XYZ file of C-alpha atoms in Angstrom:
571
model
C 2.273 -25.365 -19.118
C 3.907 -24.434 -22.396
C 0.470 -23.326 -23.636
C 0.519 -20.521 -21.042
C 3.745 -19.147 -22.484
C 2.392 -19.333 -26.044
C -0.858 -17.596 -25.048
C 1.057 -14.874 -23.253
C 3.312 -14.230 -26.260
C 0.286 -14.086 -28.567
C -1.395 -11.674 -26.197
C 1.687 -9.434 -26.061
C 1.870 -9.253 -29.833
C -1.800 -8.339 -30.112
C -1.541 -5.292 -27.823
C 1.585 -3.629 -29.227
C 1.131 -0.214 -30.810
C 2.667 3.210 -31.404
C 3.171 5.968 -28.830
C 0.637 8.755 -28.733
C 1.872 12.213 -29.669
C 2.961 14.337 -26.720
C 0.323 16.881 -25.777
C 1.398 20.297 -24.540
C 1.526 20.286 -20.747
C 1.046 23.012 -18.176
C 1.896 22.968 -14.466
C -1.237 23.650 -12.376
C -1.551 27.159 -10.993
C -3.353 28.680 -8.051
C -2.564 26.230 -5.245
C -1.483 27.244 -1.751
C 1.640 26.066 0.053
C 1.202 24.075 3.274
C 4.094 23.842 5.745
C 4.490 21.078 8.330
C 7.216 20.272 10.834
C 7.754 16.574 11.634
C 10.002 15.578 14.509
C 10.769 11.860 14.714
C 10.614 11.175 18.428
C 10.413 8.324 20.910
C 7.222 8.163 22.951
C 6.626 6.016 26.028
C 3.196 4.382 25.899
C 1.232 1.965 28.050
C -0.753 -0.630 26.095
C -1.762 -4.255 26.608
C -0.509 -4.204 30.237
C 2.973 -3.170 29.076
C 5.056 0.005 28.974
C 7.317 0.475 25.966
C 8.960 3.140 23.814
C 7.676 3.566 20.280
C 8.895 5.764 17.418
C 6.400 8.494 16.503
C 6.075 11.825 14.732
C 5.686 14.765 17.126
C 5.004 12.346 19.998
C 1.641 11.445 18.462
C 0.275 7.955 17.759
C -1.126 7.910 15.126
C 0.852 10.858 13.827
C -0.384 14.337 12.862
C -2.839 14.775 9.994
C -1.549 16.653 6.949
C -4.327 18.724 5.355
C -4.277 20.274 1.879
C -6.373 21.006 -1.197
C -6.003 19.750 -4.741
C -2.982 21.325 -6.501
C -1.517 22.567 -3.208
C 2.210 22.376 -2.576
C 3.161 20.539 0.615
C 6.459 21.151 2.398
C 7.355 18.940 5.373
C 10.626 19.267 7.267
C 11.491 15.968 8.955
C 14.026 16.087 11.798
C 15.192 12.760 13.203
C 15.572 12.866 17.002
C 15.801 9.077 17.410
C 18.733 6.659 16.984
C 16.929 4.923 14.094
C 17.258 5.657 10.387
C 13.982 6.948 8.959
C 12.297 8.121 5.752
C 8.695 9.184 5.100
C 6.676 7.948 2.105
C 3.584 9.857 0.978
C 1.440 6.909 -0.013
C -0.661 7.426 -3.123
C 0.878 10.795 -3.982
C 1.952 10.534 -7.603
C 4.976 12.828 -7.071
C 4.836 14.533 -10.455
C 8.457 15.552 -11.188
C 9.287 15.108 -7.489
C 10.636 11.563 -7.369
C 13.405 12.683 -4.962
C 10.733 13.191 -2.278
C 8.879 9.882 -2.656
C 10.543 8.392 0.416
C 11.333 4.642 0.083
C 14.732 4.004 1.618
C 17.533 3.065 -0.798
C 15.129 3.483 -3.732
C 14.744 7.276 -4.005
C 16.832 8.413 -1.038
C 19.196 7.311 1.684
C 17.655 7.339 5.161
C 17.567 10.401 7.386
C 20.105 9.454 10.035
C 20.000 10.320 13.742
C 20.283 14.060 14.284
C 19.753 14.913 10.618
C 16.834 16.503 8.762
C 15.380 16.469 5.257
C 12.622 18.581 3.741
C 10.046 16.900 1.496
C 8.411 19.112 -1.165
C 5.709 17.961 -3.567
C 2.525 19.154 -5.248
C -0.840 17.366 -5.205
C -1.217 17.668 -8.982
C -4.839 16.877 -9.890
C -5.158 14.723 -6.756
C -7.641 14.844 -3.906
C -9.003 12.346 -1.405
C -7.749 10.145 1.410
C -4.016 9.426 1.433
C -1.606 8.625 4.224
C 2.068 8.902 5.059
C 4.276 6.329 6.748
C 7.870 5.414 7.490
C 9.602 3.463 4.734
C 12.560 2.016 6.650
C 12.601 -1.355 8.421
C 9.247 -2.002 10.147
C 8.976 1.467 11.689
C 5.709 1.842 9.769
C 4.123 -0.067 12.679
C 3.905 3.218 14.624
C 5.119 5.952 12.255
C 2.034 6.777 10.198
C -0.733 9.321 9.806
C -3.411 10.589 7.435
C -2.951 12.951 4.487
C -6.313 14.495 3.609
C -6.597 16.470 0.382
C -9.872 18.325 -0.181
C -11.280 19.422 -3.543
C -10.567 22.964 -4.685
C -12.644 25.687 -3.057
C -16.142 25.654 -4.480
C -15.862 22.142 -5.936
C -18.361 19.814 -4.194
C -18.141 16.129 -3.491
C -20.046 14.048 -6.088
C -22.409 13.007 -3.268
C -24.347 14.818 -0.547
C -22.044 16.396 2.005
C -21.839 14.280 5.156
C -22.723 15.748 8.538
C -19.188 14.957 9.741
C -16.025 13.258 8.506
C -13.839 10.965 10.611
C -10.434 9.424 9.917
C -10.276 5.731 10.887
C -6.780 4.221 10.665
C -6.406 0.457 11.007
C -3.090 -0.711 12.451
C -1.150 -3.465 14.194
C 0.705 -3.233 17.503
C 3.659 -5.240 18.758
C 5.012 -5.416 22.275
C 8.469 -6.151 20.861
C 10.700 -3.498 19.326
C 9.769 -3.712 15.633
C 13.259 -2.859 14.328
C 14.744 -5.734 16.347
C 11.796 -7.933 15.397
C 12.471 -7.537 11.667
C 16.144 -8.415 12.187
C 15.192 -11.477 14.262
C 12.698 -12.704 11.651
C 15.201 -12.326 8.801
C 17.933 -14.032 10.832
C 15.647 -16.959 11.704
C 14.774 -17.790 8.106
C 11.210 -18.362 9.300
C 7.992 -16.390 9.391
C 7.032 -13.454 11.619
C 4.984 -13.730 14.808
C 1.478 -12.270 14.651
C 0.841 -8.787 16.025
C -0.086 -8.584 19.697
C -3.150 -6.507 18.793
C -5.024 -4.818 16.002
C -5.731 -1.133 16.582
C -8.247 1.467 15.392
C -6.695 4.938 15.560
C -4.066 3.486 17.890
C -6.589 1.908 20.286
C -6.816 -1.902 20.658
C -10.322 -1.882 22.106
C -12.013 -3.833 24.899
C -11.283 -7.397 23.728
C -7.587 -7.102 24.641
C -6.002 -7.227 28.092
C -5.855 -3.929 29.997
C -7.700 -2.188 27.147
C -11.273 -1.736 28.342
C -10.746 2.045 28.309
C -8.294 2.116 25.381
C -11.121 2.412 22.852
C -11.808 4.783 19.960
C -15.333 6.209 19.760
C -17.366 8.281 17.327
C -20.405 10.035 18.814
C -23.169 10.305 16.207
C -26.443 12.163 15.893
C -29.421 9.958 14.955
C -30.436 10.421 11.337
C -27.191 12.044 10.220
C -24.782 10.662 7.599
C -21.058 10.373 8.321
C -18.083 9.835 6.047
C -15.401 7.513 7.393
C -11.994 7.800 5.759
C -10.694 4.241 6.237
C -6.921 3.730 5.996
C -5.080 0.430 6.473
C -1.675 1.304 7.932
C -1.109 -2.254 9.176
C 2.201 -3.996 8.720
C 1.685 -7.642 7.802
C -2.075 -8.292 7.765
C -5.036 -7.527 5.566
C -8.240 -6.697 7.409
C -12.009 -6.748 7.240
C -13.979 -3.809 8.661
C -17.682 -3.691 9.548
C -20.133 -1.739 11.704
C -22.846 -3.589 13.619
C -26.299 -3.295 11.961
C -25.121 -0.558 9.563
C -24.544 -0.505 5.829
C -21.614 1.348 4.298
C -21.699 3.070 0.918
C -18.295 3.109 -0.772
C -17.686 6.432 -2.577
C -13.888 6.511 -2.933
C -11.018 4.019 -3.134
C -7.323 4.932 -3.107
C -8.190 8.643 -3.315
C -10.329 8.340 -6.454
C -14.115 8.649 -6.588
C -16.099 5.493 -7.325
C -19.629 4.739 -8.331
C -21.447 4.411 -4.993
C -22.167 0.872 -3.898
C -23.452 -0.442 -0.609
C -21.959 -3.253 1.443
C -21.976 -4.514 5.010
C -18.204 -5.054 5.116
C -15.035 -4.009 3.313
C -11.545 -5.463 3.134
C -8.457 -3.265 3.057
C -4.941 -4.496 2.507
C -2.069 -2.472 3.958
C -1.701 0.673 1.856
C -5.328 0.837 0.740
C -7.827 3.571 1.603
C -11.610 3.560 1.230
C -14.136 6.309 1.996
C -17.566 5.119 3.107
C -20.807 6.896 3.979
C -22.681 5.593 7.030
C -26.108 6.833 8.105
C -27.042 6.653 11.767
C -30.436 5.111 10.968
C -30.679 2.488 13.722
C -32.254 2.639 17.192
C -30.243 4.675 19.687
C -27.439 2.523 21.065
C -23.749 1.692 20.999
C -22.652 -0.212 17.889
C -19.292 -1.906 17.416
C -16.959 -0.943 14.579
C -14.776 -4.023 14.197
C -11.476 -4.735 12.462
C -10.584 -8.397 12.003
C -8.116 -10.537 10.061
C -8.202 -11.599 6.428
C -5.637 -14.372 6.023
C -5.668 -16.077 2.641
C -2.405 -18.041 2.997
C -2.194 -21.541 4.425
C -0.593 -22.432 7.774
C 0.282 -18.865 8.766
C -0.294 -17.819 12.408
C -2.241 -14.565 12.797
C -3.947 -12.419 15.398
C -7.578 -13.553 15.554
C -8.896 -11.132 18.198
C -10.649 -8.223 16.530
C -10.123 -4.599 17.450
C -13.345 -2.838 18.388
C -14.316 0.849 18.362
C -17.742 2.367 18.993
C -20.251 4.049 16.693
C -22.098 5.621 19.597
C -25.481 7.337 19.241
C -26.040 10.447 21.331
C -28.603 9.575 23.982
C -27.229 6.080 24.562
C -27.392 5.005 28.207
C -23.954 5.221 29.833
C -22.114 1.870 30.098
C -24.631 0.132 27.838
C -23.527 -3.063 26.101
C -22.482 -2.617 22.479
C -24.053 -4.519 19.607
C -21.418 -6.729 17.970
C -20.337 -6.324 14.359
C -20.392 -9.404 12.151
C -17.080 -9.880 10.356
C -16.484 -12.465 7.615
C -14.496 -15.551 8.541
C -10.739 -14.996 8.321
C -10.382 -16.771 4.936
C -13.572 -15.563 3.219
C -12.197 -14.946 -0.271
C -15.698 -14.428 -1.669
C -16.276 -11.462 0.649
C -13.107 -9.884 -0.735
C -14.159 -10.547 -4.336
C -17.585 -8.935 -3.872
C -15.955 -5.706 -2.712
C -13.554 -5.676 -5.666
C -16.429 -6.468 -8.039
C -18.222 -3.363 -6.778
C -15.382 -0.921 -7.449
C -15.921 1.189 -10.569
C -14.662 4.658 -11.449
C -17.341 7.305 -10.988
C -17.270 8.293 -14.666
C -16.128 6.726 -17.900
C -12.348 6.982 -18.026
C -9.635 7.118 -20.665
C -8.059 3.692 -20.271
C -5.047 2.974 -22.516
C -6.398 0.694 -25.255
C -3.249 0.159 -27.312
C -0.317 -1.077 -25.279
C 3.399 -0.450 -25.867
C 4.759 -2.700 -23.126
C 3.239 -5.681 -21.340
C 4.881 -7.183 -18.283
C 3.833 -10.521 -16.841
C 4.964 -10.548 -13.203
C 4.648 -13.511 -10.861
C 4.416 -12.687 -7.160
C 4.893 -15.035 -4.259
C 7.141 -16.652 -1.702
C 10.150 -18.905 -2.154
C 12.003 -21.360 0.044
C 15.765 -21.214 -0.323
C 18.026 -24.045 0.710
C 19.707 -23.689 4.051
C 23.302 -22.465 3.864
C 23.803 -21.760 7.558
C 26.135 -23.669 9.860
C 23.488 -23.222 12.585
C 20.316 -24.392 10.792
C 18.209 -24.654 13.947
C 18.688 -20.925 14.478
C 18.711 -19.657 10.901
C 16.708 -22.106 8.757
C 13.253 -22.160 10.331
C 11.318 -22.035 7.058
C 9.496 -24.988 5.450
C 11.588 -28.154 5.106
C 14.437 -26.518 7.039
C 14.893 -23.847 4.374
C 14.748 -20.059 4.558
C 11.885 -17.859 3.417
C 12.355 -15.463 0.527
C 9.946 -13.638 -1.772
C 10.198 -12.591 -5.386
C 8.798 -11.109 -8.546
C 9.448 -13.307 -11.569
C 11.599 -15.400 -9.217
C 14.010 -12.514 -8.541
C 14.420 -11.446 -4.926
C 15.053 -7.712 -4.766
C 18.122 -6.571 -2.826
C 18.379 -2.911 -1.854
C 21.719 -1.317 -2.827
C 24.053 0.605 -0.451
C 22.962 3.912 -2.041
C 19.609 4.854 -3.512
C 18.751 3.513 -6.963
C 17.589 6.997 -7.988
C 20.905 8.614 -7.067
C 22.856 5.893 -8.842
C 20.653 6.274 -11.926
C 20.787 10.067 -11.982
C 24.551 10.251 -11.423
C 25.391 7.233 -13.615
C 27.064 5.394 -10.734
C 27.794 1.906 -12.023
C 27.473 -1.372 -10.142
C 24.481 -0.428 -7.985
C 21.662 -1.967 -10.066
C 21.025 -3.771 -13.333
C 18.417 -3.102 -16.023
C 17.486 -6.714 -16.676
C 14.301 -7.346 -14.703
C 12.527 -9.800 -17.016
C 9.246 -8.895 -18.664
C 7.984 -12.435 -18.036
C 9.040 -15.395 -15.864
C 12.042 -17.316 -17.096
C 9.955 -20.466 -16.759
C 6.211 -20.942 -17.283
C 4.373 -23.639 -15.345
C 1.166 -24.089 -13.372
C 1.788 -21.064 -11.154
C -1.227 -21.484 -8.909
C -1.315 -25.195 -8.236
C 2.325 -25.931 -7.633
C 6.004 -25.314 -8.204
C 8.290 -27.311 -10.523
C 9.015 -29.544 -7.536
C 8.135 -29.558 -3.888
C 9.809 -26.926 -1.694
C 12.673 -26.479 -1.144
C 13.613 -28.183 -4.429
C 13.804 -25.800 -7.404
C 12.138 -22.960 -5.517
C 15.378 -21.045 -5.085
C 15.049 -17.350 -5.925
C 17.790 -15.368 -7.647
C 19.018 -12.244 -5.834
C 19.648 -8.879 -7.444
C 18.820 -5.183 -7.686
C 17.003 -5.552 -10.986
C 15.108 -2.760 -12.684
C 12.915 -2.414 -15.769
C 13.515 0.646 -17.956
C 10.440 2.173 -19.621
C 10.385 4.838 -22.341
C 8.575 8.039 -21.408
C 4.963 8.061 -22.584
C 4.700 4.291 -22.961
C 1.312 2.743 -22.369
C 2.099 -0.048 -19.921
C 0.158 -3.127 -18.924
C 1.212 -5.365 -16.046
C -0.323 -8.763 -15.328
C 0.353 -9.793 -11.720
C 0.091 -13.557 -11.198
C -0.093 -15.104 -7.729
C 1.917 -18.302 -7.258
C 1.511 -21.341 -5.044
C 5.185 -22.213 -4.618
C 4.751 -21.987 -0.828
C 1.101 -20.969 -0.561
C -1.268 -18.964 -2.698
C -2.049 -15.653 -1.026
C -3.641 -12.275 -1.623
C -0.773 -9.794 -2.166
C -1.430 -6.018 -1.919
C 0.914 -4.690 -4.618
C 1.724 -0.972 -4.485
C 3.272 1.055 -7.310
C 4.951 4.310 -6.347
C 4.659 7.370 -8.569
C 1.477 6.283 -10.334
C -2.128 5.352 -10.057
C -3.316 2.680 -12.459
C -6.519 1.304 -13.899
C -7.372 -2.143 -12.565
C -8.779 -3.478 -15.831
C -9.248 -7.078 -14.733
C -8.735 -9.755 -12.129
C -9.678 -13.384 -11.771
C -8.963 -16.808 -10.366
C -6.373 -19.310 -11.524
C -3.610 -18.781 -14.074
C -4.046 -15.771 -16.333
C -5.357 -16.725 -19.752
C -5.608 -13.878 -22.301
C -8.194 -15.786 -24.329
C -10.676 -15.994 -21.441
C -9.792 -12.944 -19.295
C -12.516 -10.300 -19.093
C -11.277 -6.687 -19.057
C -13.213 -3.574 -18.069
C -11.987 -0.788 -20.353
C -14.907 1.552 -19.641
C -14.929 2.439 -15.935
C -12.286 0.402 -14.072
C -11.196 1.691 -10.642
C -8.113 3.926 -10.554
C -5.933 2.697 -7.693
C -2.385 2.698 -6.336
C -2.498 -0.591 -4.410
C -4.138 -3.705 -5.831
C -4.808 -6.923 -3.973
C -3.708 -9.665 -6.372
C -6.327 -12.342 -5.598
C -5.313 -15.490 -3.768
C -4.555 -18.083 -6.455
C -5.385 -15.572 -9.167
C -4.255 -12.592 -11.206
C -4.816 -8.874 -11.626
C -4.202 -6.653 -14.660
C -3.355 -2.948 -14.490
C -2.719 -0.244 -17.084
C -1.113 3.197 -16.904
C 0.772 5.721 -19.035
C 4.427 6.094 -18.002
C 4.425 9.906 -17.985
C 6.276 10.577 -14.720
C 10.070 10.249 -15.038
C 12.006 8.729 -12.178
C 12.720 5.572 -10.218
C 9.571 3.947 -8.859
C 9.300 1.136 -6.327
C 6.821 -1.691 -7.005
C 6.352 -4.001 -4.036
C 4.073 -6.038 -1.838
C 2.769 -3.873 1.009
C 2.975 -6.717 3.511
C 6.228 -5.581 5.099
C 7.567 -9.056 5.794
C 7.212 -9.864 2.078
C 8.997 -6.618 1.208
C 11.774 -7.545 3.656
C 12.045 -10.924 1.932
C 12.394 -9.203 -1.461
C 8.948 -9.171 -3.093
C 9.813 -6.010 -5.019
C 11.138 -4.562 -8.250
C 11.937 -1.093 -9.582
C 10.564 0.620 -12.686
C 12.735 3.353 -14.216
C 10.787 5.772 -16.405
C 13.102 7.742 -18.705
C 12.866 11.469 -19.330
C 10.660 12.780 -22.081
C 11.117 16.062 -23.954
C 11.239 19.428 -22.233
C 11.224 20.650 -18.640
C 7.813 19.199 -17.718
C 8.913 15.727 -18.821
C 12.340 15.731 -17.190
C 13.376 14.675 -13.691
C 14.758 17.749 -11.865
C 18.117 17.758 -10.099
C 18.305 16.380 -6.532
C 17.623 18.679 -3.562
C 20.605 20.159 -1.744
C 19.742 18.474 1.567
C 19.255 14.966 0.135
C 20.496 12.561 2.845
C 23.702 10.659 2.223
C 24.271 7.021 3.017
């Protein structure tokens, strides 16, 4: 596949250009300050015929909703009353000049240890819409999550008719096992994770699961009225379809950015993605299922195939009436996913970077490392008696003993390197195979590798799925930024045939790199700090499908990373 390398190099040379001049910047004025108090606590719950303790915020599952308006300052004091380390990430918040409060453990901060507290402070600079927050340590995100809803400024309307009501709908996964122990067991085994014991909608499994006939979420609706559902996928290791029986949904926002309205009968959300949809109660009075089911694009991976069901219940429905079932796509319906992505467009024409200063070509996928254990039956349960790993450009990310941000800010040597490659070290047919069959020549290289970017650079990243183990849709999340998804397609990326939308591409923070395909994003690196870039399937993140982008300071106070907060946790 030498031609691929040549095409990529030609493409890179074509898009190089000069930096734009720095425009004068002003910090937004007029926002309010919102205070919240989060206590990390253990809650005993009964679900799926079992009693267990789960980690929560304020003994709520899902956790409390954080409400704000555009340009508001949010201050959240987090006190850890559990024995587990914890951090909170504010997913989709761009953290302008507030990188210290972004939340990923060992990237921007050390964890908040048992008995300690840390106060997060950030401003929703020019941001509004549906966000969410979640733990960013181990797999605690399975139960530590909640919505962050940011409304437009007072007097600023939605770009569509106001709905009669709004409802938050959080998709999740539930395990009977302790998720912290489960992650350790999976990593020690070298094999894959077990599927979740249930999917949940707002923490409720729904009637298809054991002992759950009354553990069901319900929205009561008035016939003829239109409702806005703020859909959030807070799941751990699965992507999911969502549909409502006999009802169309009109998508009006994705990843907290308005879109051109388009109508569909189902959507797919990967973990980390949010979508707002309008639904009109225009059907005969009755009880209609809202269903969440699996999207599994990888081969030979076990998954939960029982859907979670909630009710879209018309007022006037006869008590105990049978619900009409929602029709979900089959679990591997890649075309259904593509049609949703095809429909996403920014509401207005946008200012997409046209001339690019830096292009990165980043392969994403799984690896199989050769077994090095003296007890292979216990520790080498991956394909061909190897161990699973994951990588970007064949480098498995290893978190350092202190945060990358602290090491960078304080010039502490030996914690990370600045040599994450801008392209794979070897080009081949990424989609249809590896250099040899696993586990031969599929070994990933370990390291805490970062890519340093000059302030103000116009950056393009091509994410390329690989078939070393199996092709798969990977929801890639970039902290600290939203980005324009200018293109995506099947197969190996080819700059001579790729079609880019530079007029109205969607502005997102988490992009599903298509199974056996590629996705291209663009953004301006105008937020200094250390920013995590990773797959939002937590098992892939645990295996190392991550990298770090370091954006250098610019000129002046509004382009410079401030000093760390006094209560920053220590490792």
